[in-house]
Protein backbone atom coordinates (compact mmCIF):
# COMPACT_ATOMS: atom_id res chain seq x y z
CA UNK A 1 0.00 0.00 0.00
CA UNK A 2 1.40 3.39 -1.02
CA UNK A 3 1.47 6.14 1.62
CA UNK A 4 -0.58 9.17 0.59
CA UNK A 5 1.60 12.17 1.40
CA UNK A 6 -1.49 14.40 1.57
CA UNK A 7 -3.39 12.11 4.00
CA UNK A 8 -4.70 13.96 7.05
CA UNK A 9 -5.32 10.77 8.98
CA UNK A 10 -1.61 10.08 9.52
CA UNK A 11 0.90 12.31 11.30
CA UNK A 12 4.03 13.20 9.36
CA UNK A 13 7.21 15.16 9.61
CA UNK A 14 8.73 16.37 6.36
CA UNK A 15 12.46 16.97 6.09
CA UNK A 16 13.92 17.48 2.63
CA UNK A 17 16.14 19.78 0.63
CA UNK A 18 15.19 23.03 -1.05
CA UNK A 19 12.87 22.71 -4.03
CA UNK A 20 11.76 19.16 -3.21
CA UNK A 21 8.05 19.95 -2.74
CA UNK A 22 7.69 20.37 1.03
CA UNK A 23 5.56 23.51 0.77
CA UNK A 24 3.50 21.99 -2.05
CA UNK A 25 2.77 18.92 0.06
CA UNK A 26 2.06 20.81 3.29
CA UNK A 27 -0.25 23.34 1.60
CA UNK A 28 -2.40 20.50 0.23
CA UNK A 29 -2.45 18.72 3.58
CA UNK A 30 -3.54 22.03 5.14
CA UNK A 31 -6.48 22.27 2.70
CA UNK A 32 -7.38 18.64 3.45
CA UNK A 33 -7.45 19.44 7.18
CA UNK A 34 -9.64 22.51 6.57
CA UNK A 35 -12.25 20.50 4.65
CA UNK A 36 -11.99 17.42 6.89
CA UNK A 37 -11.24 14.81 4.22
CA UNK A 38 -8.55 13.98 1.67
CA UNK A 39 -9.53 16.34 -1.13
CA UNK A 40 -5.97 16.14 -2.46
CA UNK A 41 -4.70 12.57 -2.63
CA UNK A 42 -2.40 10.14 -4.38
CA UNK A 43 -3.72 6.81 -5.59
CA UNK A 44 -7.08 5.44 -4.52
CA UNK A 45 -9.10 7.17 -1.81
CA UNK A 46 -12.63 7.38 -0.52
CA UNK A 47 -14.28 10.01 1.57
CA UNK A 48 -16.78 9.67 4.41
CA UNK A 49 -20.35 10.95 4.14
CA UNK A 50 -20.62 14.75 4.44
CA UNK A 51 -22.36 14.52 7.82
CA UNK A 52 -19.37 12.61 9.28
CA UNK A 53 -16.67 15.12 8.30
CA UNK A 54 -14.66 16.86 10.97
CA UNK A 55 -13.27 19.99 9.32
CA UNK A 56 -10.90 22.26 11.20
CA UNK A 57 -10.81 26.03 11.41
CA UNK A 58 -7.56 27.83 10.56
CA UNK A 59 -7.18 28.76 14.25
CA UNK A 60 -6.99 25.04 15.10
CA UNK A 61 -4.09 24.23 12.76
CA UNK A 62 -0.41 24.69 13.59
CA UNK A 63 2.19 24.77 10.82
CA UNK A 64 5.79 25.18 11.92
CA UNK A 65 8.71 26.34 9.80
CA UNK A 66 12.31 27.09 10.67
CA UNK A 67 12.44 30.65 9.37
CA UNK A 68 10.19 33.67 9.11
CA UNK A 69 10.69 33.62 5.34
CA UNK A 70 9.52 29.99 5.30
CA UNK A 71 6.45 30.90 7.36
CA UNK A 72 5.56 33.75 5.01
CA UNK A 73 5.99 31.49 1.97
CA UNK A 74 3.81 28.80 3.55
CA UNK A 75 1.06 31.30 4.41
CA UNK A 76 1.21 32.76 0.90
CA UNK A 77 0.99 29.32 -0.74
CA UNK A 78 -1.93 28.22 1.44
CA UNK A 79 -3.79 31.48 0.81
CA UNK A 80 -3.17 31.20 -2.96
CA UNK A 81 -4.20 27.53 -3.08
CA UNK A 82 -7.47 28.30 -1.28
CA UNK A 83 -8.16 31.11 -3.78
CA UNK A 84 -7.28 28.82 -6.70
CA UNK A 85 -9.59 26.04 -5.50
CA UNK A 86 -12.44 28.54 -5.16
CA UNK A 87 -11.66 29.89 -8.65
CA UNK A 88 -11.62 26.34 -10.03
CA UNK A 89 -15.08 25.64 -8.58
CA UNK A 90 -16.33 28.91 -10.07
CA UNK A 91 -14.86 27.93 -13.44
CA UNK A 92 -12.48 30.88 -13.58
CA UNK A 93 -9.11 29.14 -13.00
CA UNK A 94 -7.12 29.07 -16.25
CA UNK A 95 -6.17 25.57 -17.42
CA UNK A 96 -2.59 26.78 -17.83
CA UNK A 97 -2.32 27.75 -14.14
CA UNK A 98 0.28 25.78 -12.13
CA UNK A 99 -2.31 24.43 -9.65
CA UNK A 100 -4.95 23.52 -12.25
CA UNK A 101 -3.96 19.87 -12.79
CA UNK A 102 -3.81 18.92 -9.11
CA UNK A 103 -7.06 20.75 -8.33
CA UNK A 104 -8.79 19.19 -11.34
CA UNK A 105 -7.65 15.73 -10.22
CA UNK A 106 -8.95 16.39 -6.70
CA UNK A 107 -12.38 17.41 -7.99
CA UNK A 108 -12.86 14.66 -10.58
CA UNK A 109 -14.60 12.44 -8.04
CA UNK A 110 -16.76 15.11 -6.34
CA UNK A 111 -20.36 15.91 -7.22
CA UNK A 112 -22.18 19.23 -6.79
CA UNK A 113 -22.99 18.79 -3.09
CA UNK A 114 -19.34 18.11 -2.26
CA UNK A 115 -18.16 21.03 -4.41
CA UNK A 116 -20.56 23.35 -2.58
CA UNK A 117 -19.29 22.06 0.76
CA UNK A 118 -15.63 22.58 -0.20
CA UNK A 119 -16.36 26.02 -1.63
CA UNK A 120 -18.25 27.18 1.47
CA UNK A 121 -15.65 25.79 3.86
CA UNK A 122 -12.74 27.37 1.99
CA UNK A 123 -14.52 30.71 1.56
CA UNK A 124 -15.08 30.80 5.34
CA UNK A 125 -11.42 29.92 5.92
CA UNK A 126 -10.29 32.59 3.46
CA UNK A 127 -12.34 35.23 5.27
CA UNK A 128 -10.77 34.15 8.57
CA UNK A 129 -7.23 34.16 7.17
CA UNK A 130 -7.79 37.57 5.55
CA UNK A 131 -8.82 39.26 8.81
C-alpha positions as a Markdown table, in Angstrom:
| # | Residue | x | y | z |
|---|---|---|---|---|
| 1 | Unk | 0.0 | 0.0 | 0.0 |
| 2 | Unk | 1.4 | 3.4 | -1.0 |
| 3 | Unk | 1.5 | 6.1 | 1.6 |
| 4 | Unk | -0.6 | 9.2 | 0.6 |
| 5 | Unk | 1.6 | 12.2 | 1.4 |
| 6 | Unk | -1.5 | 14.4 | 1.6 |
| 7 | Unk | -3.4 | 12.1 | 4.0 |
| 8 | Unk | -4.7 | 14.0 | 7.0 |
| 9 | Unk | -5.3 | 10.8 | 9.0 |
| 10 | Unk | -1.6 | 10.1 | 9.5 |
| 11 | Unk | 0.9 | 12.3 | 11.3 |
| 12 | Unk | 4.0 | 13.2 | 9.4 |
| 13 | Unk | 7.2 | 15.2 | 9.6 |
| 14 | Unk | 8.7 | 16.4 | 6.4 |
| 15 | Unk | 12.5 | 17.0 | 6.1 |
| 16 | Unk | 13.9 | 17.5 | 2.6 |
| 17 | Unk | 16.1 | 19.8 | 0.6 |
| 18 | Unk | 15.2 | 23.0 | -1.0 |
| 19 | Unk | 12.9 | 22.7 | -4.0 |
| 20 | Unk | 11.8 | 19.2 | -3.2 |
| 21 | Unk | 8.1 | 19.9 | -2.7 |
| 22 | Unk | 7.7 | 20.4 | 1.0 |
| 23 | Unk | 5.6 | 23.5 | 0.8 |
| 24 | Unk | 3.5 | 22.0 | -2.1 |
| 25 | Unk | 2.8 | 18.9 | 0.1 |
| 26 | Unk | 2.1 | 20.8 | 3.3 |
| 27 | Unk | -0.2 | 23.3 | 1.6 |
| 28 | Unk | -2.4 | 20.5 | 0.2 |
| 29 | Unk | -2.5 | 18.7 | 3.6 |
| 30 | Unk | -3.5 | 22.0 | 5.1 |
| 31 | Unk | -6.5 | 22.3 | 2.7 |
| 32 | Unk | -7.4 | 18.6 | 3.5 |
| 33 | Unk | -7.4 | 19.4 | 7.2 |
| 34 | Unk | -9.6 | 22.5 | 6.6 |
| 35 | Unk | -12.3 | 20.5 | 4.6 |
| 36 | Unk | -12.0 | 17.4 | 6.9 |
| 37 | Unk | -11.2 | 14.8 | 4.2 |
| 38 | Unk | -8.6 | 14.0 | 1.7 |
| 39 | Unk | -9.5 | 16.3 | -1.1 |
| 40 | Unk | -6.0 | 16.1 | -2.5 |
| 41 | Unk | -4.7 | 12.6 | -2.6 |
| 42 | Unk | -2.4 | 10.1 | -4.4 |
| 43 | Unk | -3.7 | 6.8 | -5.6 |
| 44 | Unk | -7.1 | 5.4 | -4.5 |
| 45 | Unk | -9.1 | 7.2 | -1.8 |
| 46 | Unk | -12.6 | 7.4 | -0.5 |
| 47 | Unk | -14.3 | 10.0 | 1.6 |
| 48 | Unk | -16.8 | 9.7 | 4.4 |
| 49 | Unk | -20.4 | 11.0 | 4.1 |
| 50 | Unk | -20.6 | 14.7 | 4.4 |
| 51 | Unk | -22.4 | 14.5 | 7.8 |
| 52 | Unk | -19.4 | 12.6 | 9.3 |
| 53 | Unk | -16.7 | 15.1 | 8.3 |
| 54 | Unk | -14.7 | 16.9 | 11.0 |
| 55 | Unk | -13.3 | 20.0 | 9.3 |
| 56 | Unk | -10.9 | 22.3 | 11.2 |
| 57 | Unk | -10.8 | 26.0 | 11.4 |
| 58 | Unk | -7.6 | 27.8 | 10.6 |
| 59 | Unk | -7.2 | 28.8 | 14.2 |
| 60 | Unk | -7.0 | 25.0 | 15.1 |
| 61 | Unk | -4.1 | 24.2 | 12.8 |
| 62 | Unk | -0.4 | 24.7 | 13.6 |
| 63 | Unk | 2.2 | 24.8 | 10.8 |
| 64 | Unk | 5.8 | 25.2 | 11.9 |
| 65 | Unk | 8.7 | 26.3 | 9.8 |
| 66 | Unk | 12.3 | 27.1 | 10.7 |
| 67 | Unk | 12.4 | 30.6 | 9.4 |
| 68 | Unk | 10.2 | 33.7 | 9.1 |
| 69 | Unk | 10.7 | 33.6 | 5.3 |
| 70 | Unk | 9.5 | 30.0 | 5.3 |
| 71 | Unk | 6.5 | 30.9 | 7.4 |
| 72 | Unk | 5.6 | 33.8 | 5.0 |
| 73 | Unk | 6.0 | 31.5 | 2.0 |
| 74 | Unk | 3.8 | 28.8 | 3.6 |
| 75 | Unk | 1.1 | 31.3 | 4.4 |
| 76 | Unk | 1.2 | 32.8 | 0.9 |
| 77 | Unk | 1.0 | 29.3 | -0.7 |
| 78 | Unk | -1.9 | 28.2 | 1.4 |
| 79 | Unk | -3.8 | 31.5 | 0.8 |
| 80 | Unk | -3.2 | 31.2 | -3.0 |
| 81 | Unk | -4.2 | 27.5 | -3.1 |
| 82 | Unk | -7.5 | 28.3 | -1.3 |
| 83 | Unk | -8.2 | 31.1 | -3.8 |
| 84 | Unk | -7.3 | 28.8 | -6.7 |
| 85 | Unk | -9.6 | 26.0 | -5.5 |
| 86 | Unk | -12.4 | 28.5 | -5.2 |
| 87 | Unk | -11.7 | 29.9 | -8.6 |
| 88 | Unk | -11.6 | 26.3 | -10.0 |
| 89 | Unk | -15.1 | 25.6 | -8.6 |
| 90 | Unk | -16.3 | 28.9 | -10.1 |
| 91 | Unk | -14.9 | 27.9 | -13.4 |
| 92 | Unk | -12.5 | 30.9 | -13.6 |
| 93 | Unk | -9.1 | 29.1 | -13.0 |
| 94 | Unk | -7.1 | 29.1 | -16.2 |
| 95 | Unk | -6.2 | 25.6 | -17.4 |
| 96 | Unk | -2.6 | 26.8 | -17.8 |
| 97 | Unk | -2.3 | 27.7 | -14.1 |
| 98 | Unk | 0.3 | 25.8 | -12.1 |
| 99 | Unk | -2.3 | 24.4 | -9.7 |
| 100 | Unk | -4.9 | 23.5 | -12.3 |
| 101 | Unk | -4.0 | 19.9 | -12.8 |
| 102 | Unk | -3.8 | 18.9 | -9.1 |
| 103 | Unk | -7.1 | 20.7 | -8.3 |
| 104 | Unk | -8.8 | 19.2 | -11.3 |
| 105 | Unk | -7.7 | 15.7 | -10.2 |
| 106 | Unk | -8.9 | 16.4 | -6.7 |
| 107 | Unk | -12.4 | 17.4 | -8.0 |
| 108 | Unk | -12.9 | 14.7 | -10.6 |
| 109 | Unk | -14.6 | 12.4 | -8.0 |
| 110 | Unk | -16.8 | 15.1 | -6.3 |
| 111 | Unk | -20.4 | 15.9 | -7.2 |
| 112 | Unk | -22.2 | 19.2 | -6.8 |
| 113 | Unk | -23.0 | 18.8 | -3.1 |
| 114 | Unk | -19.3 | 18.1 | -2.3 |
| 115 | Unk | -18.2 | 21.0 | -4.4 |
| 116 | Unk | -20.6 | 23.3 | -2.6 |
| 117 | Unk | -19.3 | 22.1 | 0.8 |
| 118 | Unk | -15.6 | 22.6 | -0.2 |
| 119 | Unk | -16.4 | 26.0 | -1.6 |
| 120 | Unk | -18.3 | 27.2 | 1.5 |
| 121 | Unk | -15.7 | 25.8 | 3.9 |
| 122 | Unk | -12.7 | 27.4 | 2.0 |
| 123 | Unk | -14.5 | 30.7 | 1.6 |
| 124 | Unk | -15.1 | 30.8 | 5.3 |
| 125 | Unk | -11.4 | 29.9 | 5.9 |
| 126 | Unk | -10.3 | 32.6 | 3.5 |
| 127 | Unk | -12.3 | 35.2 | 5.3 |
| 128 | Unk | -10.8 | 34.1 | 8.6 |
| 129 | Unk | -7.2 | 34.2 | 7.2 |
| 130 | Unk | -7.8 | 37.6 | 5.6 |
| 131 | Unk | -8.8 | 39.3 | 8.8 |
